[in-house]
Amino acid sequence: MPGLSLRPDALSVRGLFSFLRDLDLDCDINPCAAWIGALDPERADDPAGVVELLRAFGLTGALAHLLGIDESEVTATCVVHETPMDGGTDQLAEPMSDYHNGRPLRLDEAALIACWPRSDGEHVVFVKLNHLVVDLGDAVAVLKAVRAHLRGTAPRRVGARYRDHAALVARYAALPPADPDVVEKALGAVPEPGRRGIPVISESSEQWLPLRRGISFDDLLSTVTDIVLRTIGGGLVLQYPVSRWEFARKGGYFVEIKPLVVRGESAADYTPEYFRQTRDFYDSLGRFSLSDLPSFGAALARARMPRIVVSDTTLMRPEPDLWQWIPVRTHRIFDDLKFLADRSMPGPPLLRLQYKNRFLPPEVVTDILGRLDERVGTGGGPHGHAG
């Protein structure tokens, strides 16, 4: 939305804000989810009640604070459609993905909820949240509250999560920043990638692989590193999100995107213990994200380093005894390759492989999936919604 800007101390969301405002990347940035389930008839016919819940939760107030505007200027939207939406979860994955990609949130829109009736008496529900004000834990809490409300029960502790959001924004900004020179020296020279990245936003595809239980994030980093060095070659830079513990359980996005340089000649060194120690070391340097490293970022661009993300921060699936999950796909992505672990309880855990079609040919995707399944999968192979 023209004219909107961030307050100066909203340091944690500067990158997200640029992606949303300047690159029109709602489809790749803002988290969303869709399900089939039985709704309370009165709640299903009361979109204003859903919007009131979102405001009471604190989403609109938090977004207003970040944008430096009055809360009355921030919207939350709930739409109840009349056209039935029948079909199973596989059949509905594409229309829900089309809806997600075709209906972006405005910068001053905290959330979108849409409901469609079904001939069996249940409903399809779609929820999209503004990433400027929701992190992993926030998304889980908001989605759970929305599901409870729509089923006719009372969500717990509405409003508690975002009560201190303004103070947290200031507290995060006051954290000691890392010295960029120290960080860049620790990272070392940018290596030469075996396959150059695609420097534009591009069409994407994805696959889902059942993930074996008990795989830690450092296990996943180690496995992904070994596989991408073997299949892509050269040296690479992985990116992973970090949420500081003192902020992770509070409402708001306080995430740092950290880089990890991995080199083909040192492939044997990248054990889970190596990544645990390396991540601890970067955390000890102070607050920083990849965007705070101008010289390193410029070197990545010159090398056309592919953007490879490894994340353990996706928990978007609903309670399986009450809801049927509809996977929603992003049509266009900024990063070249993403490994996204979804450990929604009670499981089973899933690994989402998302990639630019121009970056990886089908045979390389098949190779990566096979190696992942052998190392961290359940042996049943991928299932998914390729684009």
Short mmCIF file of C-alpha atoms in Angstrom, two decimals, residues 44-362:
data_model
loop_
_atom_site.label_atom_id
_atom_site.label_comp_id
_atom_site.label_asym_id
_atom_site.label_seq_id
_atom_site.Cartn_x
_atom_site.Cartn_y
_atom_site.Cartn_z
CA ALA A 44 -19.84 -19.84 10.35
CA ASP A 45 -22.44 -17.14 9.61
CA ASP A 46 -20.74 -14.46 11.71
CA PRO A 47 -17.65 -13.11 9.93
CA ALA A 48 -17.67 -10.04 12.18
CA GLY A 49 -17.16 -12.32 15.18
CA VAL A 50 -14.04 -13.81 13.57
CA VAL A 51 -12.63 -10.33 12.91
CA GLU A 52 -13.37 -9.37 16.53
CA LEU A 53 -11.40 -12.44 17.67
CA LEU A 54 -8.38 -11.41 15.56
CA ARG A 55 -8.48 -7.88 16.97
CA ALA A 56 -8.83 -9.20 20.52
CA PHE A 57 -5.87 -11.49 19.92
CA GLY A 58 -3.74 -8.41 19.26
CA LEU A 59 -2.82 -8.81 15.59
CA THR A 60 -4.26 -5.51 14.40
CA GLY A 61 -2.80 -3.54 17.30
CA ALA A 62 0.66 -5.03 16.74
CA LEU A 63 0.56 -4.27 13.01
CA ALA A 64 -0.63 -0.71 13.67
CA HIS A 65 2.32 -0.19 16.03
CA LEU A 66 4.84 -1.40 13.43
CA LEU A 67 3.37 0.85 10.74
CA GLY A 68 2.98 3.83 13.04
CA ILE A 69 -0.75 4.22 12.32
CA ASP A 70 -3.94 4.03 14.35
CA GLU A 71 -5.37 0.55 14.91
CA SER A 72 -8.62 1.65 13.26
CA GLU A 73 -6.67 1.91 9.99
CA VAL A 74 -5.58 -1.75 10.14
CA THR A 75 -7.95 -4.35 8.78
CA ALA A 76 -8.63 -8.03 9.33
CA THR A 77 -10.88 -9.74 6.81
CA CYS A 78 -13.28 -12.66 7.06
CA VAL A 79 -15.24 -13.70 3.97
CA VAL A 80 -18.00 -16.31 3.95
CA HIS A 81 -18.56 -17.54 0.41
CA GLU A 82 -21.82 -19.00 -0.85
CA THR A 83 -20.42 -21.21 -3.62
CA PRO A 84 -19.85 -24.78 -2.35
CA MET A 85 -16.29 -26.12 -2.35
CA ASP A 86 -16.51 -29.90 -2.64
CA GLY A 87 -13.80 -32.48 -3.21
CA GLY A 88 -11.10 -34.13 -1.13
CA THR A 89 -7.91 -32.58 0.12
CA ASP A 90 -5.94 -33.53 -3.01
CA GLN A 91 -8.61 -32.04 -5.29
CA LEU A 92 -8.78 -28.84 -3.23
CA ALA A 93 -5.02 -28.27 -3.04
CA GLU A 94 -4.90 -26.48 -6.39
CA PRO A 95 -7.93 -24.17 -5.94
CA MET A 96 -6.74 -23.24 -2.44
CA SER A 97 -3.26 -22.58 -3.81
CA ASP A 98 -4.76 -20.41 -6.55
CA TYR A 99 -6.73 -18.49 -3.93
CA HIS A 100 -3.62 -17.93 -1.81
CA ASN A 101 -1.51 -16.76 -4.74
CA GLY A 102 -4.27 -14.60 -6.17
CA ARG A 103 -5.39 -12.87 -2.97
CA PRO A 104 -2.43 -11.09 -1.33
CA LEU A 105 -2.73 -9.33 1.99
CA ARG A 106 -2.34 -5.58 1.99
CA LEU A 107 0.48 -4.26 4.15
CA ASP A 108 -2.12 -2.89 6.59
CA GLU A 109 -4.17 -6.12 6.62
CA ALA A 110 -3.38 -8.37 9.57
CA ALA A 111 -5.20 -11.49 8.43
CA LEU A 112 -7.57 -13.01 5.90
CA ILE A 113 -10.01 -15.82 6.66
CA ALA A 114 -12.27 -17.33 4.01
CA CYS A 115 -14.88 -20.06 4.41
CA TRP A 116 -16.75 -22.13 1.81
CA PRO A 117 -19.67 -24.48 2.53
CA ARG A 118 -19.63 -28.10 1.40
CA SER A 119 -22.48 -30.38 0.40
CA ASP A 120 -21.59 -32.73 3.29
CA GLY A 121 -22.32 -29.95 5.82
CA GLU A 122 -18.67 -29.19 6.60
CA HIS A 123 -16.66 -26.17 5.45
CA VAL A 124 -13.37 -25.38 3.78
CA VAL A 125 -11.42 -22.78 5.78
CA PHE A 126 -8.47 -20.75 4.52
CA VAL A 127 -6.37 -18.52 6.79
CA LYS A 128 -3.52 -16.18 5.83
CA LEU A 129 -1.56 -14.15 8.39
CA ASN A 130 0.64 -11.10 7.98
CA HIS A 131 4.20 -12.28 8.65
CA LEU A 132 5.14 -8.82 9.94
CA VAL A 133 3.36 -9.72 13.19
CA VAL A 134 3.45 -13.53 13.34
CA ASP A 135 6.34 -15.89 13.94
CA LEU A 136 6.10 -19.68 14.21
CA GLY A 137 4.59 -19.79 17.68
CA ASP A 138 2.22 -16.94 16.89
CA ALA A 139 0.90 -18.65 13.77
CA VAL A 140 0.28 -21.87 15.70
CA ALA A 141 -1.53 -19.99 18.47
CA VAL A 142 -3.64 -17.86 16.12
CA LEU A 143 -4.62 -20.78 13.91
CA LYS A 144 -5.57 -22.86 16.92
CA ALA A 145 -7.71 -20.00 18.28
CA VAL A 146 -9.44 -19.53 14.92
CA ARG A 147 -10.24 -23.23 14.67
CA ALA A 148 -11.58 -23.30 18.20
CA HIS A 149 -13.74 -20.22 17.58
CA LEU A 150 -15.18 -21.62 14.36
CA ARG A 151 -16.06 -24.88 16.09
CA GLY A 152 -17.97 -22.97 18.75
CA THR A 153 -15.58 -23.21 21.68
CA ALA A 154 -13.84 -20.39 23.52
CA PRO A 155 -10.13 -19.87 22.66
CA ARG A 156 -7.84 -19.60 25.70
CA ARG A 157 -5.91 -16.49 26.78
CA VAL A 158 -6.95 -14.32 23.86
CA GLY A 159 -4.94 -11.09 24.00
CA ALA A 160 -2.18 -12.32 26.30
CA ARG A 161 0.37 -13.12 23.60
CA TYR A 162 0.58 -9.61 22.08
CA ARG A 163 0.07 -7.58 25.23
CA ASP A 164 3.74 -6.46 25.36
CA HIS A 165 4.41 -6.28 21.61
CA ALA A 166 5.37 -2.59 21.55
CA ALA A 167 7.81 -3.05 24.42
CA LEU A 168 9.30 -6.13 22.75
CA VAL A 169 9.93 -4.21 19.53
CA ALA A 170 11.92 -1.63 21.48
CA ARG A 171 13.68 -4.32 23.52
CA TYR A 172 14.73 -6.21 20.39
CA ALA A 173 16.08 -3.02 18.80
CA ALA A 174 18.16 -2.41 21.93
CA LEU A 175 19.96 -5.77 21.70
CA PRO A 176 23.71 -5.38 21.07
CA PRO A 177 24.32 -5.69 17.31
CA ALA A 178 27.07 -7.86 15.97
CA ASP A 179 30.10 -6.24 14.35
CA PRO A 180 29.66 -6.95 10.59
CA ASP A 181 33.43 -7.14 10.08
CA VAL A 182 33.75 -9.82 12.76
CA VAL A 183 30.88 -11.85 11.30
CA GLU A 184 32.15 -11.60 7.74
CA LYS A 185 35.65 -12.60 8.82
CA ALA A 186 34.21 -15.67 10.56
CA LEU A 187 32.20 -16.60 7.46
CA GLY A 188 35.26 -16.36 5.20
CA ALA A 189 35.39 -15.86 1.46
CA VAL A 190 32.30 -16.64 -0.58
CA PRO A 191 32.92 -19.93 -2.46
CA GLU A 192 32.11 -20.67 -6.08
CA PRO A 193 28.79 -22.53 -6.42
CA GLY A 194 28.53 -25.59 -8.63
CA ARG A 195 25.19 -24.37 -9.96
CA ARG A 196 24.40 -20.66 -10.13
CA GLY A 197 21.19 -19.34 -8.65
CA ILE A 198 18.27 -17.84 -10.55
CA PRO A 199 18.46 -14.10 -9.75
CA VAL A 200 14.75 -13.38 -10.31
CA ILE A 201 11.51 -14.41 -8.65
CA SER A 202 10.44 -17.58 -10.45
CA GLU A 203 7.79 -20.26 -10.73
CA SER A 204 8.21 -23.08 -8.22
CA SER A 205 7.28 -26.66 -7.51
CA GLU A 206 7.34 -28.71 -4.33
CA GLN A 207 7.32 -32.23 -2.92
CA TRP A 208 6.53 -33.54 0.57
CA LEU A 209 8.61 -36.28 2.14
CA PRO A 210 7.66 -38.09 5.37
CA LEU A 211 10.38 -37.25 7.90
CA ARG A 212 11.66 -39.78 10.41
CA ARG A 213 10.91 -38.89 14.02
CA GLY A 214 13.79 -37.78 16.21
CA ILE A 215 15.73 -35.93 13.51
CA SER A 216 17.16 -32.77 15.09
CA PHE A 217 17.64 -29.50 13.23
CA ASP A 218 21.41 -30.02 13.25
CA ASP A 219 20.86 -33.53 11.86
CA LEU A 220 18.80 -31.96 9.10
CA LEU A 221 21.44 -29.29 8.39
CA SER A 222 24.15 -31.95 8.19
CA THR A 223 22.12 -34.15 5.85
CA VAL A 224 21.04 -31.30 3.59
CA THR A 225 24.61 -30.00 3.38
CA ASP A 226 25.97 -33.38 2.33
CA ILE A 227 23.24 -33.83 -0.28
CA VAL A 228 23.42 -30.36 -1.85
CA LEU A 229 27.23 -30.45 -2.00
CA ARG A 230 26.99 -33.79 -3.81
CA THR A 231 24.17 -32.85 -6.19
CA ILE A 232 24.85 -29.15 -6.80
CA GLY A 233 28.58 -29.11 -6.19
CA GLY A 234 31.09 -26.38 -5.45
CA GLY A 235 30.68 -24.35 -2.30
CA LEU A 236 27.34 -23.04 -1.04
CA VAL A 237 25.76 -20.71 1.50
CA LEU A 238 22.80 -22.05 3.45
CA GLN A 239 20.39 -19.77 5.27
CA TYR A 240 18.42 -20.62 8.40
CA PRO A 241 16.07 -18.62 10.64
CA VAL A 242 16.78 -18.06 14.33
CA SER A 243 14.31 -16.83 16.94
CA ARG A 244 15.85 -15.84 20.26
CA TRP A 245 14.38 -17.76 23.17
CA GLU A 246 13.38 -14.67 25.15
CA PHE A 247 11.25 -13.51 22.20
CA ALA A 248 10.07 -16.81 20.73
CA ARG A 249 7.14 -17.25 23.13
CA LYS A 250 5.85 -13.69 22.72
CA GLY A 251 3.75 -12.20 19.94
CA GLY A 252 5.62 -10.72 16.99
CA TYR A 253 8.28 -11.47 14.40
CA PHE A 254 11.75 -11.35 15.99
CA VAL A 255 13.75 -13.56 13.66
CA GLU A 256 17.29 -13.37 12.33
CA ILE A 257 18.33 -15.05 9.08
CA LYS A 258 21.82 -16.49 9.52
CA PRO A 259 24.17 -17.71 6.78
CA LEU A 260 26.25 -20.88 6.86
CA VAL A 261 29.15 -21.20 4.40
CA VAL A 262 29.85 -24.80 3.35
CA ARG A 263 32.67 -25.85 1.03
CA GLY A 264 32.93 -28.99 -1.08
CA GLU A 265 36.50 -29.72 -0.01
CA SER A 266 35.40 -29.74 3.66
CA ALA A 267 32.25 -31.81 3.21
CA ALA A 268 33.32 -34.44 5.78
CA ASP A 269 33.49 -31.78 8.51
CA TYR A 270 29.81 -30.84 8.45
CA THR A 271 28.48 -33.07 11.20
CA PRO A 272 25.50 -32.25 13.42
CA GLU A 273 27.94 -31.29 16.18
CA TYR A 274 29.73 -28.90 13.82
CA PHE A 275 26.48 -27.09 13.08
CA ARG A 276 25.48 -26.97 16.74
CA GLN A 277 28.77 -25.33 17.66
CA THR A 278 28.75 -23.00 14.66
CA ARG A 279 25.20 -21.81 15.33
CA ASP A 280 26.04 -21.21 18.99
CA PHE A 281 29.07 -19.18 17.93
CA TYR A 282 27.05 -16.96 15.58
CA ASP A 283 24.44 -16.43 18.28
CA SER A 284 27.19 -15.26 20.64
CA LEU A 285 28.31 -12.49 18.27
CA GLY A 286 25.21 -10.35 18.79
CA ARG A 287 22.10 -9.52 16.81
CA PHE A 288 22.51 -9.82 13.04
CA SER A 289 20.82 -11.10 9.92
CA LEU A 290 22.22 -11.76 6.48
CA SER A 291 20.89 -8.35 5.39
CA ASP A 292 23.21 -6.71 7.95
CA LEU A 293 26.30 -7.97 6.09
CA PRO A 294 26.64 -5.67 3.05
CA SER A 295 30.05 -6.85 1.82
CA PHE A 296 29.13 -10.51 2.19
CA GLY A 297 25.77 -9.94 0.50
CA ALA A 298 27.44 -8.18 -2.42
CA ALA A 299 29.84 -11.10 -2.83
CA LEU A 300 26.90 -13.53 -2.88
CA ALA A 301 25.27 -11.51 -5.64
CA ARG A 302 28.46 -11.38 -7.71
CA ALA A 303 28.88 -15.14 -7.43
CA ARG A 304 25.17 -15.69 -8.19
CA MET A 305 25.12 -17.90 -5.13
CA PRO A 306 21.89 -19.91 -5.03
CA ARG A 307 19.64 -19.04 -2.10
CA ILE A 308 19.17 -22.27 -0.13
CA VAL A 309 17.04 -22.19 3.02
CA VAL A 310 16.81 -24.84 5.74
CA SER A 311 14.07 -24.21 8.28
CA ASP A 312 12.44 -26.06 11.14
CA THR A 313 9.74 -23.46 11.70
CA THR A 314 6.66 -24.72 9.89
CA LEU A 315 3.83 -26.13 11.99
CA MET A 316 0.71 -25.38 10.01
CA ARG A 317 -1.26 -28.62 10.08
CA PRO A 318 -4.44 -28.83 12.21
CA GLU A 319 -5.63 -31.42 14.72
CA PRO A 320 -6.14 -34.52 12.52
CA ASP A 321 -9.07 -35.84 14.54
CA LEU A 322 -11.06 -32.66 13.87
CA TRP A 323 -9.78 -31.32 10.55
CA GLN A 324 -8.49 -32.50 7.19
CA TRP A 325 -5.38 -30.63 6.08
CA ILE A 326 -5.22 -29.12 2.58
CA PRO A 327 -1.65 -28.42 1.41
CA VAL A 328 -1.31 -24.92 -0.09
CA ARG A 329 1.43 -24.25 -2.62
CA THR A 330 3.28 -21.05 -3.44
CA HIS A 331 3.48 -20.43 -7.18
CA ARG A 332 6.41 -17.96 -7.13
CA ILE A 333 9.38 -17.92 -4.77
CA PHE A 334 12.41 -15.77 -4.07
CA ASP A 335 14.79 -18.48 -2.83
CA ASP A 336 16.12 -21.14 -5.19
CA LEU A 337 15.71 -24.13 -2.90
CA LYS A 338 14.02 -24.66 0.46
CA PHE A 339 14.04 -27.54 2.91
CA LEU A 340 11.16 -26.87 5.34
CA ALA A 341 10.44 -29.26 8.20
CA ASP A 342 6.83 -29.42 9.45
CA ARG A 343 6.60 -31.03 12.87
CA SER A 344 2.93 -30.29 13.56
CA MET A 345 1.70 -32.35 16.49
CA PRO A 346 0.79 -35.16 16.70
CA GLY A 347 2.60 -35.74 13.41
CA PRO A 348 3.90 -37.46 11.46
CA PRO A 349 6.68 -34.97 10.66
CA LEU A 350 7.00 -33.95 7.03
CA LEU A 351 9.77 -32.32 5.01
CA ARG A 352 8.71 -29.90 2.29
CA LEU A 353 11.12 -29.54 -0.63
CA GLN A 354 10.37 -26.35 -2.56
CA TYR A 355 12.43 -25.21 -5.54
CA LYS A 356 12.49 -22.96 -8.58
CA ASN A 357 11.70 -24.94 -11.70
CA ARG A 358 14.53 -23.16 -13.55
CA PHE A 359 17.04 -24.01 -10.83
CA LEU A 360 16.69 -27.78 -10.56
CA PRO A 361 15.90 -30.17 -13.43
CA PRO A 362 13.58 -33.10 -12.62
#
